[in-house]
Amino acid sequence: MAQRQRMGNQPMIVLSEESQRTSGKDAQTMNITAGKAVAESVRTTLGPKGMDKMLVDSGGSVVVTNDGVTILKEMDIDHPAANMIVEVSETQEEEVGDGTTSAVVVAGELLDQAEELLDQDIHATTLAQGFRQAAEQAKEILDEQAIEVSTDDHETLTQIASTAMTGKGAESAKDRLAELVVDAVIAVADDDDIDTDNVSVEKVVGGSIDESELVEGVIVDKERVDENMPYAVEDANVALFDGAIEVKETEIDAEVNVTDPDQLQQFLDQEEQQLREMVDHLVDIGADVVFVGDGIDDMAQHYLAQEGILAVRRAKSGDLKRLARATGGRVVSNLEDLDSDDLGFAGSVAQKDIGGDERIFVEDVEEAKSVTLILRGGTEHVVDEVERAIEDSLGVVRTTLLDGQVLPGGGAPEAELALQLRDFADSVGGREQLAVEAFADALEVIPRTLAENAGLDPIDSLVDLRARHDGGELGAGLDAYTGDVIDMEAEGVVEPLRVKTQAIESATEAAVMILRIDDVIAAGDLRSSGNDDDGDDMPAGGAGGMGGMGGMGGMGGAM
Ligand code: ADP
Ligand code: MG
């Protein structure tokens, strides 16, 4: 290292002494190794028989998970190239919600295949072009194979929801959960888009997973503000007020300067009068329940209770929004502006016990555009992992409803792609042909890993799978439970098309980006940064390195 730095002295005058430069083959090898290491770290979790990881952070808190993106986020990765692979899983999570492990594993395998070709003196640019061409072709092939699903095909939607939960903590109750997920996503769907954030998840420790349920409405993590208020209100007109039922502070401050006791009494009466008017306004417009974003004065609480109004204070703005969607009401921030038209409606608003906590349930609404999944499980770690499985599942049902296209799972699409891309490679010719072939080989990492993780012989499984695809069985995939190659669609193992196309796209982009880098200039020491005692400097150093790398990609291309 020292020698390299001395050699590079002249052109490096612009860099500070702590900077470190790695170029050419060394840079490529370093980045490829880092990228592959990331993929390797999640490989064993892939598929229905994948194992879980236990992650312990510096504070000692523990996460047990099978979810690719969660593992990578929890791991404290700070190599810049490794981070590019982590980003693949993050993009996958944002775009489709599932397939995060697959995307990373494919990216790692692309790097592995690329390494061999680089060793044979195939230029990185040729590789990049070949990979990109193969990825384009792969998307076309997948599009052709896609199976159409209509939005009212409940059975297929449930299968998709269920496939996304396979191998996660939710396994034992996945049929029940899959139905809840489908109902939830359909309930919150708008005409033009579906925001799964409108499906809230309430985790309850205690009970078993299959006692989980869907509340078509909102659960607010609050209690009624005064115990003289009703526990429950039927056929409730619901007011949503994002303000305070209090008299403004400045007016109270004025009291301090009051010397005459009569004057003080006058002030207090005035204050009471104002609060009374605020409550009267709510009564006048016909509110039976009021959710208030800020505080409610004690005196106002008393008046509200007298009027039989159920009031909740300090409701979060997210809750107010959800309540508005669910009840058809409108959140108003100025009490005088609140009108009867702004009120929402719910057949039932009630304070109930859930897992030992009192919450306000707002249900029996006309069209619940916001719903709550109550997840139960034996322990906190179990419920947390079920929640992650549910998040994936919500994502795939959403994607399917939006796109209407699915593919069989169990490695079927990857096996078919490998076959067809090898044919395609012949038409490419030149050295890029080798890159396309390598791309085809790389995709087979999915069925191979599914087999390995299921304790099967990966070679036997692949040979079997290839033969069936050669014979024209597009949907032939690996049954991870029996080891047989079966028709995955018939088995009900289906996934959204976009899970596969997005994974291929991001994996290719990340691999290509890493391959094109031939120079890494870091503002600090890249290799030893993990052992540094000064924790504060590490993220900054990492970020600096990343910024440098972004620019490097372009430079590599220019050479
Ligand atoms: P990811 O984070 O990539 O979604 P998973 O651990 O969820 O990782 O595994 C997904 C892979 O498991 C997909 O290739 C999917 O087709 C496959 N899979 C899911 N269910 C089954 C099943 N019952 N049999 C075989 N493969 C399955
Ligand atoms: Mg998955």
Coordinates of C-alpha atoms and ligand atoms in Angstrom, one line a residue:
M1 CA 0.0 0.0 0.0
A2 CA 2.8 2.4 1.0
Q3 CA 4.6 1.7 -2.2
R4 CA 1.5 2.4 -4.3
Q5 CA 1.1 5.7 -2.6
R6 CA 4.6 6.7 -3.3
M7 CA 4.3 5.6 -6.9
G8 CA 1.3 7.7 -7.3
N9 CA 2.8 10.8 -5.6
Q10 CA 2.9 13.1 -8.6
P11 CA -0.7 13.0 -9.8
M12 CA -1.9 12.8 -6.2
I13 CA -0.7 16.2 -5.0
V14 CA -4.3 17.4 -4.8
L15 CA -5.1 14.7 -2.2
S16 CA -4.5 15.0 1.5
E17 CA -2.1 12.7 3.2
E18 CA -4.8 10.6 4.8
S19 CA -6.4 9.9 1.4
Q20 CA -6.0 6.4 0.0
R21 CA -6.0 5.4 -3.5
T22 CA -6.6 2.0 -5.0
S23 CA -6.7 1.6 -8.8
G24 CA -6.9 -0.8 -11.7
K25 CA -7.3 -4.5 -10.9
D26 CA -6.9 -4.0 -7.2
A27 CA -9.8 -1.6 -7.1
Q28 CA -12.0 -4.0 -9.0
T29 CA -11.1 -7.0 -6.9
M30 CA -11.6 -5.1 -3.7
N31 CA -15.1 -3.9 -4.8
I32 CA -16.2 -7.2 -6.2
T33 CA -15.1 -9.0 -3.0
A34 CA -17.0 -6.5 -0.9
G35 CA -20.2 -6.8 -3.0
K36 CA -20.0 -10.6 -3.0
A37 CA -19.6 -10.6 0.7
V38 CA -22.9 -8.7 1.2
A39 CA -24.7 -11.2 -1.0
E40 CA -23.1 -14.1 0.8
S41 CA -24.4 -12.8 4.1
V42 CA -28.1 -13.2 3.2
R43 CA -27.9 -16.2 0.9
T44 CA -28.8 -18.8 3.5
T45 CA -32.1 -17.0 4.3
L46 CA -33.5 -17.4 0.7
G47 CA -36.7 -19.3 0.2
P48 CA -39.2 -21.3 2.2
K49 CA -36.5 -23.3 3.9
G50 CA -34.1 -20.4 4.4
M51 CA -32.7 -19.9 7.9
D52 CA -33.0 -16.8 10.1
K53 CA -30.4 -14.4 11.3
M54 CA -30.0 -13.1 14.8
L55 CA -28.7 -9.5 14.8
V56 CA -27.5 -7.9 18.0
D57 CA -26.7 -4.2 17.9
S58 CA -24.2 -2.4 20.1
G59 CA -26.9 -1.7 22.6
G60 CA -27.7 -5.4 22.9
S61 CA -31.1 -5.3 21.3
V62 CA -31.9 -8.3 19.2
V63 CA -33.6 -8.8 15.9
V64 CA -34.3 -12.3 14.6
T65 CA -35.2 -12.1 10.9
N66 CA -35.3 -13.8 7.6
D67 CA -35.9 -10.6 5.6
G68 CA -33.0 -9.6 3.4
V69 CA -33.4 -5.8 3.5
T70 CA -33.8 -5.9 7.3
I71 CA -30.6 -7.9 7.8
L72 CA -28.6 -5.6 5.6
K73 CA -30.0 -2.5 7.3
E74 CA -29.2 -3.9 10.7
M75 CA -25.7 -4.9 9.7
D76 CA -23.3 -2.1 10.1
I77 CA -21.9 -2.1 6.6
D78 CA -19.6 0.7 5.7
H79 CA -17.6 -0.4 2.6
P80 CA -18.8 1.9 -0.2
A81 CA -19.1 -0.9 -2.8
A82 CA -20.9 -3.1 -0.3
N83 CA -23.3 -0.3 0.3
M84 CA -24.2 -0.2 -3.4
I85 CA -25.4 -3.8 -3.0
V86 CA -27.4 -2.9 0.1
E87 CA -29.0 -0.2 -1.9
V88 CA -30.3 -2.8 -4.3
S89 CA -32.3 -4.4 -1.5
E90 CA -33.6 -1.0 -0.4
T91 CA -34.8 -0.1 -3.9
Q92 CA -36.5 -3.5 -4.1
E93 CA -38.2 -2.9 -0.8
E94 CA -39.4 0.5 -1.9
E95 CA -40.6 -0.5 -5.3
V96 CA -42.2 -3.8 -4.7
G97 CA -41.8 -4.7 -1.0
D98 CA -40.5 -8.3 -1.6
G99 CA -37.7 -10.0 -3.3
T100 CA -35.0 -8.2 -1.4
T101 CA -32.9 -11.2 -0.8
S102 CA -33.2 -12.5 -4.3
A103 CA -32.1 -9.1 -5.8
V104 CA -29.0 -9.0 -3.6
V105 CA -28.1 -12.7 -4.3
V106 CA -28.4 -12.1 -8.0
A107 CA -26.2 -9.0 -7.8
G108 CA -23.5 -10.9 -5.9
E109 CA -23.6 -13.7 -8.5
L110 CA -23.3 -11.3 -11.3
L111 CA -20.1 -9.9 -9.7
D112 CA -18.8 -13.5 -9.2
Q113 CA -19.4 -14.3 -12.8
A114 CA -17.9 -11.0 -13.9
E115 CA -14.7 -11.7 -11.9
E116 CA -14.0 -14.8 -13.9
L117 CA -14.4 -13.0 -17.2
L118 CA -12.2 -10.1 -16.0
D119 CA -9.6 -12.7 -15.2
Q120 CA -9.8 -13.9 -18.8
D121 CA -9.1 -10.3 -19.8
I122 CA -12.6 -9.4 -21.0
H123 CA -12.9 -5.6 -20.5
A124 CA -15.3 -4.3 -17.9
T125 CA -17.0 -2.1 -20.4
T126 CA -17.7 -5.1 -22.6
L127 CA -19.1 -6.9 -19.6
A128 CA -21.2 -4.0 -18.7
Q129 CA -22.7 -3.8 -22.1
G130 CA -23.3 -7.5 -22.2
F131 CA -25.0 -7.5 -18.8
R132 CA -27.2 -4.6 -19.8
Q133 CA -28.3 -6.3 -23.0
A134 CA -29.0 -9.4 -21.2
A135 CA -31.1 -7.6 -18.6
E136 CA -33.2 -5.9 -21.3
Q137 CA -33.8 -9.2 -23.0
A138 CA -34.6 -10.8 -19.7
K139 CA -37.4 -8.3 -19.0
E140 CA -38.9 -9.0 -22.4
I141 CA -38.8 -12.7 -21.8
L142 CA -40.5 -12.3 -18.5
D143 CA -43.1 -10.0 -19.9
E144 CA -44.0 -12.6 -22.4
Q145 CA -44.4 -15.3 -19.8
A146 CA -46.5 -13.2 -17.4
I147 CA -49.8 -14.5 -16.3
E148 CA -52.7 -12.0 -16.2
V149 CA -54.5 -11.6 -12.9
S150 CA -57.7 -9.7 -12.6
T151 CA -58.3 -7.5 -9.5
D152 CA -61.2 -9.6 -8.3
D153 CA -59.3 -12.9 -8.5
H154 CA -59.3 -13.4 -4.7
E155 CA -57.8 -16.8 -4.9
T156 CA -54.7 -15.8 -6.8
L157 CA -54.2 -12.7 -4.7
T158 CA -54.3 -14.8 -1.6
Q159 CA -51.7 -17.2 -3.1
I160 CA -49.5 -14.2 -3.9
A161 CA -49.9 -12.8 -0.3
S162 CA -49.1 -16.3 1.0
T163 CA -46.0 -16.9 -1.1
A164 CA -44.4 -13.7 0.1
M165 CA -44.8 -14.9 3.7
T166 CA -43.4 -18.4 3.1
G167 CA -40.4 -19.2 5.3
K168 CA -41.0 -16.2 7.5
G169 CA -42.2 -16.3 11.1
A170 CA -45.8 -16.1 9.8
E171 CA -45.5 -19.6 8.3
S172 CA -47.9 -21.3 10.6
A173 CA -50.8 -19.0 10.1
K174 CA -50.0 -17.7 6.6
D175 CA -53.3 -18.8 5.0
R176 CA -55.3 -16.8 7.5
L177 CA -52.9 -13.8 7.4
A178 CA -52.9 -13.9 3.6
E179 CA -56.6 -13.4 3.6
L180 CA -56.4 -10.5 6.0
V181 CA -53.7 -8.9 3.9
V182 CA -55.7 -9.2 0.7
D183 CA -58.8 -7.7 2.4
A184 CA -56.7 -4.9 3.9
V185 CA -55.1 -3.9 0.6
I186 CA -58.4 -4.0 -1.3
A187 CA -60.0 -1.9 1.4
V188 CA -57.5 0.9 1.2
A189 CA -57.2 0.9 -2.6
D190 CA -57.9 4.2 -4.3
D191 CA -58.8 4.5 -7.9
D192 CA -55.4 5.6 -9.2
D193 CA -53.0 4.2 -6.5
I194 CA -52.7 2.1 -3.4
D195 CA -50.8 3.3 -0.4
T196 CA -50.2 0.5 2.0
D197 CA -49.4 3.0 4.7
N198 CA -53.1 3.2 5.1
V199 CA -52.9 -0.3 6.5
S200 CA -51.8 0.2 10.1
V201 CA -50.3 -2.7 12.0
E202 CA -51.0 -3.0 15.7
K203 CA -48.8 -5.6 17.4
V204 CA -50.0 -7.4 20.4
V205 CA -47.9 -9.7 22.4
G206 CA -50.0 -12.5 23.7
G207 CA -52.3 -15.0 22.0
S208 CA -51.4 -16.9 18.8
I209 CA -50.8 -15.6 15.3
D210 CA -54.0 -17.0 13.9
E211 CA -56.0 -14.9 16.3
S212 CA -54.8 -11.9 14.3
E213 CA -57.7 -9.9 12.9
L214 CA -58.5 -7.0 10.6
V215 CA -60.3 -4.0 11.9
E216 CA -62.0 -2.1 9.1
G217 CA -61.3 1.3 10.6
V218 CA -58.7 2.9 12.8
I219 CA -57.3 2.1 16.3
V220 CA -56.0 5.1 18.1
D221 CA -53.4 4.5 20.8
K222 CA -55.1 6.8 23.3
E223 CA -57.8 6.7 25.9
R224 CA -60.7 9.0 26.3
V225 CA -59.5 12.1 28.1
D226 CA -62.0 12.1 31.0
E227 CA -63.4 9.1 32.8
N228 CA -66.9 10.6 33.0
M229 CA -67.0 10.4 29.2
P230 CA -68.8 7.5 27.6
Y231 CA -66.8 4.3 26.9
A232 CA -68.6 3.8 23.7
V233 CA -70.7 5.8 21.2
E234 CA -72.8 4.2 18.5
D235 CA -73.6 5.9 15.2
A236 CA -71.1 8.6 16.0
N237 CA -70.5 11.9 14.3
V238 CA -66.8 12.3 14.5
A239 CA -65.1 15.7 14.7
L240 CA -61.4 15.9 13.7
F241 CA -59.8 19.0 15.1
D242 CA -56.1 19.6 14.7
G243 CA -55.7 22.3 17.4
A244 CA -56.3 22.8 21.1
I245 CA -59.4 23.2 23.2
E246 CA -57.6 25.6 25.5
V247 CA -57.5 29.4 26.0
K248 CA -54.3 30.8 24.5
E249 CA -51.3 31.1 26.8
T250 CA -50.7 34.8 26.2
E251 CA -54.0 35.7 27.7
I252 CA -53.2 33.6 30.8
D253 CA -49.9 35.4 31.2
A254 CA -51.8 38.6 31.4
E255 CA -53.2 37.4 34.7
V256 CA -49.8 37.8 36.4
N257 CA -50.1 41.5 36.3
V258 CA -53.5 41.5 37.9
T259 CA -53.6 42.9 41.4
D260 CA -57.3 43.4 42.2
P261 CA -59.0 40.0 43.1
D262 CA -62.2 41.0 41.3
Q263 CA -60.3 41.6 38.2
L264 CA -58.7 38.1 38.5
Q265 CA -62.2 36.5 38.9
Q266 CA -63.2 38.4 35.8
F267 CA -60.4 36.9 33.8
L268 CA -61.1 33.4 35.0
D269 CA -64.8 33.8 34.1
Q270 CA -63.8 35.0 30.7
E271 CA -61.6 32.0 30.2
E272 CA -64.3 29.7 31.3
Q273 CA -66.7 31.4 29.0
Q274 CA -64.4 30.9 26.0
L275 CA -64.0 27.2 26.7
R276 CA -67.8 26.9 27.2
E277 CA -68.2 28.5 23.7
M278 CA -65.8 26.1 22.1
V279 CA -67.6 23.1 23.5
D280 CA -71.0 24.5 22.6
H281 CA -69.8 24.9 19.0
L282 CA -69.0 21.2 18.9
V283 CA -72.5 20.4 20.4
D284 CA -74.2 22.7 17.9
I285 CA -72.7 21.1 14.9
G286 CA -73.7 17.7 16.2
A287 CA -70.4 16.1 17.2
D288 CA -70.6 12.9 19.4
V289 CA -66.9 12.2 19.3
V290 CA -64.0 14.6 19.0
F291 CA -60.3 13.8 18.2
V292 CA -58.2 16.8 19.2
G293 CA -54.6 17.1 17.9
D294 CA -53.5 19.2 20.9
G295 CA -54.5 19.6 24.5
I296 CA -57.9 19.9 26.1
D297 CA -58.3 22.2 29.1
D298 CA -59.6 20.5 32.3
M299 CA -62.6 22.7 32.3
A300 CA -63.4 21.9 28.7
Q301 CA -63.0 18.2 29.5
H302 CA -65.6 18.6 32.2
Y303 CA -68.1 20.4 29.8
L304 CA -67.5 17.8 27.1
A305 CA -68.2 15.0 29.6
Q306 CA -71.4 16.7 30.7
E307 CA -72.5 16.8 27.1
G308 CA -71.8 13.1 26.7
I309 CA -69.1 13.7 24.1
L310 CA -66.2 11.2 23.9
A311 CA -63.0 13.2 23.4
V312 CA -59.4 12.2 22.8
R313 CA -56.6 14.7 23.1
R314 CA -53.1 14.7 21.6
A315 CA -54.1 12.5 18.7
K316 CA -51.2 12.2 16.3
S317 CA -51.6 13.9 12.9
G318 CA -51.1 10.5 11.2
D319 CA -54.0 9.2 13.2
L320 CA -56.2 12.2 12.3
K321 CA -55.4 11.6 8.6
R322 CA -56.3 8.0 8.9
L323 CA -59.5 8.9 10.8
A324 CA -60.4 11.3 8.1
R325 CA -60.0 8.6 5.4
A326 CA -61.9 6.0 7.4
T327 CA -64.8 8.1 8.6
G328 CA -65.1 10.4 5.6
G329 CA -64.5 13.4 7.8
R330 CA -62.2 16.4 7.3
V331 CA -59.4 17.5 9.6
V332 CA -59.9 21.2 10.5
S333 CA -57.4 23.3 12.3
N334 CA -59.5 26.2 13.3
L335 CA -62.4 25.3 15.6
E336 CA -64.7 28.1 14.4
D337 CA -64.3 26.7 10.9
L338 CA -65.4 23.2 11.9
D339 CA -68.8 22.6 10.4
S340 CA -71.3 19.7 10.4
D341 CA -70.2 18.9 6.9
D342 CA -66.7 18.2 8.2
L343 CA -67.8 15.5 10.6
G344 CA -67.1 11.9 9.8
F345 CA -69.2 9.0 10.6
A346 CA -68.6 5.7 12.4
G347 CA -71.1 3.1 13.5
S348 CA -69.0 2.5 16.6
V349 CA -66.4 4.4 18.5
A350 CA -65.4 2.6 21.6
Q351 CA -62.6 2.3 24.1
K352 CA -61.5 -1.3 24.3
D353 CA -58.8 -3.4 25.9
I354 CA -56.2 -4.9 23.5
G355 CA -53.4 -6.9 24.9
G356 CA -53.7 -5.1 28.3
D357 CA -53.8 -1.6 26.8
E358 CA -56.8 0.6 26.3
R359 CA -57.3 2.0 22.8
I360 CA -60.0 3.8 21.0
F361 CA -61.5 1.7 18.1
V362 CA -63.3 3.6 15.3
E363 CA -65.2 1.0 13.3
D364 CA -68.3 0.2 11.3
V365 CA -67.6 2.9 8.8
E366 CA -69.1 3.1 5.4
E367 CA -66.0 2.7 3.3
A368 CA -62.9 2.0 5.4
K369 CA -60.2 3.6 3.3
S370 CA -57.9 3.1 6.3
V371 CA -57.7 -0.2 8.1
T372 CA -55.8 -1.8 11.0
L373 CA -54.3 -5.2 11.2
I374 CA -54.1 -6.5 14.7
L375 CA -51.2 -8.9 14.8
R376 CA -50.9 -11.3 17.7
G377 CA -48.0 -13.5 18.5
G378 CA -46.4 -15.3 21.5
T379 CA -43.4 -13.0 22.0
E380 CA -42.2 -9.6 20.9
H381 CA -39.6 -11.1 18.5
V382 CA -42.3 -13.3 16.9
V383 CA -44.7 -10.4 16.4
D384 CA -41.9 -8.2 14.9
E385 CA -41.0 -10.9 12.4
V386 CA -44.6 -11.5 11.5
E387 CA -45.0 -7.8 10.9
R388 CA -42.0 -7.8 8.4
A389 CA -43.6 -10.8 6.6
I390 CA -46.9 -8.9 6.5
E391 CA -45.1 -5.8 5.0
D392 CA -43.7 -7.9 2.2
S393 CA -47.1 -9.4 1.7
L394 CA -48.9 -6.1 1.5
G395 CA -46.3 -4.9 -1.0
V396 CA -46.9 -7.9 -3.4
V397 CA -50.7 -7.7 -3.2
R398 CA -50.5 -4.0 -4.0
T399 CA -48.1 -4.5 -6.9
T400 CA -50.3 -7.3 -8.3
L401 CA -53.5 -5.1 -8.1
L402 CA -51.7 -2.3 -9.8
D403 CA -49.9 -4.3 -12.5
G404 CA -52.2 -7.4 -12.9
Q405 CA -49.3 -9.6 -13.9
V406 CA -47.6 -12.5 -12.1
L407 CA -45.1 -15.3 -12.6
P408 CA -44.7 -18.7 -11.0
G409 CA -42.1 -18.8 -8.2
G410 CA -39.7 -21.4 -6.9
G411 CA -36.9 -20.5 -9.3
A412 CA -39.1 -21.2 -12.4
P413 CA -38.6 -17.7 -14.0
E414 CA -34.9 -17.8 -13.4
A415 CA -34.5 -21.2 -14.9
E416 CA -36.5 -20.2 -18.0
L417 CA -34.5 -17.0 -18.3
A418 CA -31.2 -18.9 -18.1
L419 CA -32.3 -21.2 -20.9
Q420 CA -33.6 -18.4 -23.2
L421 CA -30.7 -16.1 -22.5
R422 CA -28.2 -18.7 -23.6
D423 CA -30.1 -18.9 -26.9
F424 CA -30.1 -15.2 -27.1
A425 CA -26.3 -15.1 -26.4
D426 CA -25.6 -16.8 -29.7
S427 CA -27.3 -14.0 -31.6
V428 CA -25.2 -11.4 -29.7
G429 CA -21.8 -12.7 -30.8
G430 CA -18.4 -11.3 -30.0
R431 CA -17.1 -11.0 -26.5
E432 CA -20.4 -9.7 -25.2
Q433 CA -21.8 -13.1 -25.9
L434 CA -19.7 -14.4 -23.0
A435 CA -21.2 -11.7 -20.8
V436 CA -24.7 -12.7 -21.7
E437 CA -23.9 -16.3 -21.0
A438 CA -22.4 -15.3 -17.7
F439 CA -25.6 -13.4 -16.9
A440 CA -27.7 -16.5 -17.7
D441 CA -25.5 -18.6 -15.4
A442 CA -25.8 -16.0 -12.7
L443 CA -29.6 -16.1 -12.6
E444 CA -29.5 -19.8 -11.8
V445 CA -28.2 -18.8 -8.5
I446 CA -31.8 -18.5 -7.3
P447 CA -32.9 -22.1 -8.0
R448 CA -29.5 -23.4 -6.9
T449 CA -29.7 -21.5 -3.6
L450 CA -33.3 -22.6 -3.0
A451 CA -32.1 -26.2 -3.4
E452 CA -29.1 -25.7 -1.1
N453 CA -31.1 -24.1 1.6
A454 CA -33.6 -26.9 1.4
G455 CA -30.9 -29.4 2.0
L456 CA -31.1 -30.7 -1.6
D457 CA -28.4 -31.5 -4.0
P458 CA -28.2 -28.3 -6.1
I459 CA -26.7 -30.0 -9.1
D460 CA -29.4 -32.6 -9.3
S461 CA -32.0 -30.0 -8.8
L462 CA -30.6 -27.8 -11.5
V463 CA -30.2 -30.6 -14.0
D464 CA -33.8 -31.6 -13.3
L465 CA -35.1 -28.1 -13.7
R466 CA -33.2 -27.4 -16.9
A467 CA -34.5 -30.6 -18.5
R468 CA -38.1 -29.6 -17.7
H469 CA -37.7 -26.2 -19.1
D470 CA -36.0 -27.6 -22.1
G471 CA -39.2 -29.6 -22.6
G472 CA -41.2 -26.4 -22.6
E473 CA -42.5 -26.3 -19.1
L474 CA -42.3 -22.6 -18.3
G475 CA -43.7 -22.9 -14.8
A476 CA -41.5 -25.8 -13.6
G477 CA -39.9 -24.8 -10.3
L478 CA -38.4 -26.4 -7.3
D479 CA -40.7 -27.6 -4.5
A480 CA -38.5 -26.8 -1.5
Y481 CA -40.4 -29.2 0.7
T482 CA -40.3 -32.4 -1.4
G483 CA -37.3 -31.6 -3.6
D484 CA -39.4 -32.4 -6.7
V485 CA -39.7 -30.2 -9.7
I486 CA -43.3 -29.3 -10.1
D487 CA -45.6 -26.8 -11.9
M488 CA -45.4 -23.8 -9.5
E489 CA -48.5 -22.1 -10.8
A490 CA -50.6 -25.2 -10.2
E491 CA -49.1 -25.4 -6.7
G492 CA -50.2 -21.8 -6.1
V493 CA -46.7 -20.4 -5.7
V494 CA -46.9 -17.1 -7.6
E495 CA -45.2 -13.7 -7.4
P496 CA -45.7 -10.4 -9.1
L497 CA -43.9 -9.9 -12.4
R498 CA -42.4 -6.7 -11.1
V499 CA -40.7 -8.5 -8.2
K500 CA -38.6 -10.2 -10.8
T501 CA -38.1 -7.4 -13.3
Q502 CA -37.2 -4.9 -10.5
A503 CA -34.7 -7.4 -9.0
I504 CA -33.0 -7.9 -12.3
E505 CA -32.9 -4.3 -13.1
S506 CA -31.4 -3.1 -9.8
A507 CA -29.0 -6.0 -9.5
T508 CA -27.7 -5.4 -13.0
E509 CA -27.3 -1.6 -12.4
A510 CA -25.4 -2.1 -9.2
A511 CA -23.1 -4.8 -10.6
V512 CA -22.4 -2.7 -13.7
M513 CA -21.7 0.3 -11.6
I514 CA -19.2 -1.6 -9.4
L515 CA -17.5 -3.2 -12.4
R516 CA -16.9 0.1 -14.1
I517 CA -15.0 1.5 -11.2
D518 CA -11.2 1.2 -11.7
D519 CA -10.1 3.8 -9.2
V520 CA -11.1 4.3 -5.6
I521 CA -10.0 7.5 -3.9
A522 CA -11.0 7.6 -0.3
A523 CA -10.7 10.5 2.0
G524 CA -9.7 8.1 4.8
D525 CA -8.5 4.6 5.3
L526 CA -11.0 2.3 3.7
R527 CA -9.8 -1.0 5.0
S528 CA -9.3 -0.2 8.6
S529 CA -12.2 2.2 9.1
G530 CA -14.2 -0.7 10.7
N531 CA -11.7 -0.9 13.6
D532 CA -11.5 2.8 14.2
D533 CA -12.1 4.0 17.7
D534 CA -13.6 7.3 16.7
G535 CA -17.1 6.3 15.7
D536 CA -18.1 9.8 14.7
D537 CA -15.8 10.0 11.8
M538 CA -16.8 6.7 10.2
P539 CA -20.0 7.6 8.6
A540 CA -18.5 10.8 7.2
G541 CA -15.5 8.9 5.8
G542 CA -17.9 6.3 4.3
A543 CA -20.0 9.0 2.7
G544 CA -16.9 10.8 1.3
G545 CA -15.8 7.5 -0.2
M546 CA -19.2 7.0 -1.8
G547 CA -19.2 10.4 -3.3
G548 CA -15.8 9.8 -4.7
M549 CA -17.0 6.5 -6.1
G550 CA -19.9 8.0 -7.9
G551 CA -17.6 10.2 -9.8
M552 CA -15.2 7.3 -10.5
G553 CA -17.9 5.4 -12.3
G554 CA -17.8 8.1 -15.0
M555 CA -14.1 8.2 -15.1
G556 CA -13.8 4.5 -15.6
G557 CA -16.1 4.7 -18.5
A558 CA -14.0 7.5 -20.2
M559 CA -10.9 5.4 -20.2
Ligands
ADP1 P1 -36.9 -12.6 -1.0 O1 -36.4 -11.6 0.0 O2 -36.0 -12.6 -2.2 O3 -38.3 -12.5 -1.2 P2 -37.5 -15.1 0.3 O4 -36.8 -15.7 1.4 O5 -38.8 -14.6 0.5 O6 -36.5 -14.0 -0.3 O7 -37.5 -16.2 -0.9 C1 -38.1 -15.9 -2.1 C2 -37.9 -17.1 -3.0 O8 -38.6 -18.3 -2.5 C3 -38.6 -16.9 -4.4 O9 -37.8 -17.3 -5.4 C4 -39.9 -17.7 -4.3 O10 -40.3 -18.1 -5.6 C5 -39.4 -18.8 -3.5 N1 -40.6 -19.5 -2.9 C6 -41.5 -19.0 -2.1 N2 -42.4 -20.0 -1.7 C7 -42.0 -21.1 -2.3 C8 -42.4 -22.5 -2.3 N3 -43.5 -22.8 -1.6 N4 -41.7 -23.4 -2.9 C9 -40.6 -23.0 -3.6 N5 -40.1 -21.8 -3.6 C10 -40.8 -20.9 -3.0
MG2 MG -39.9 -12.9 -0.1

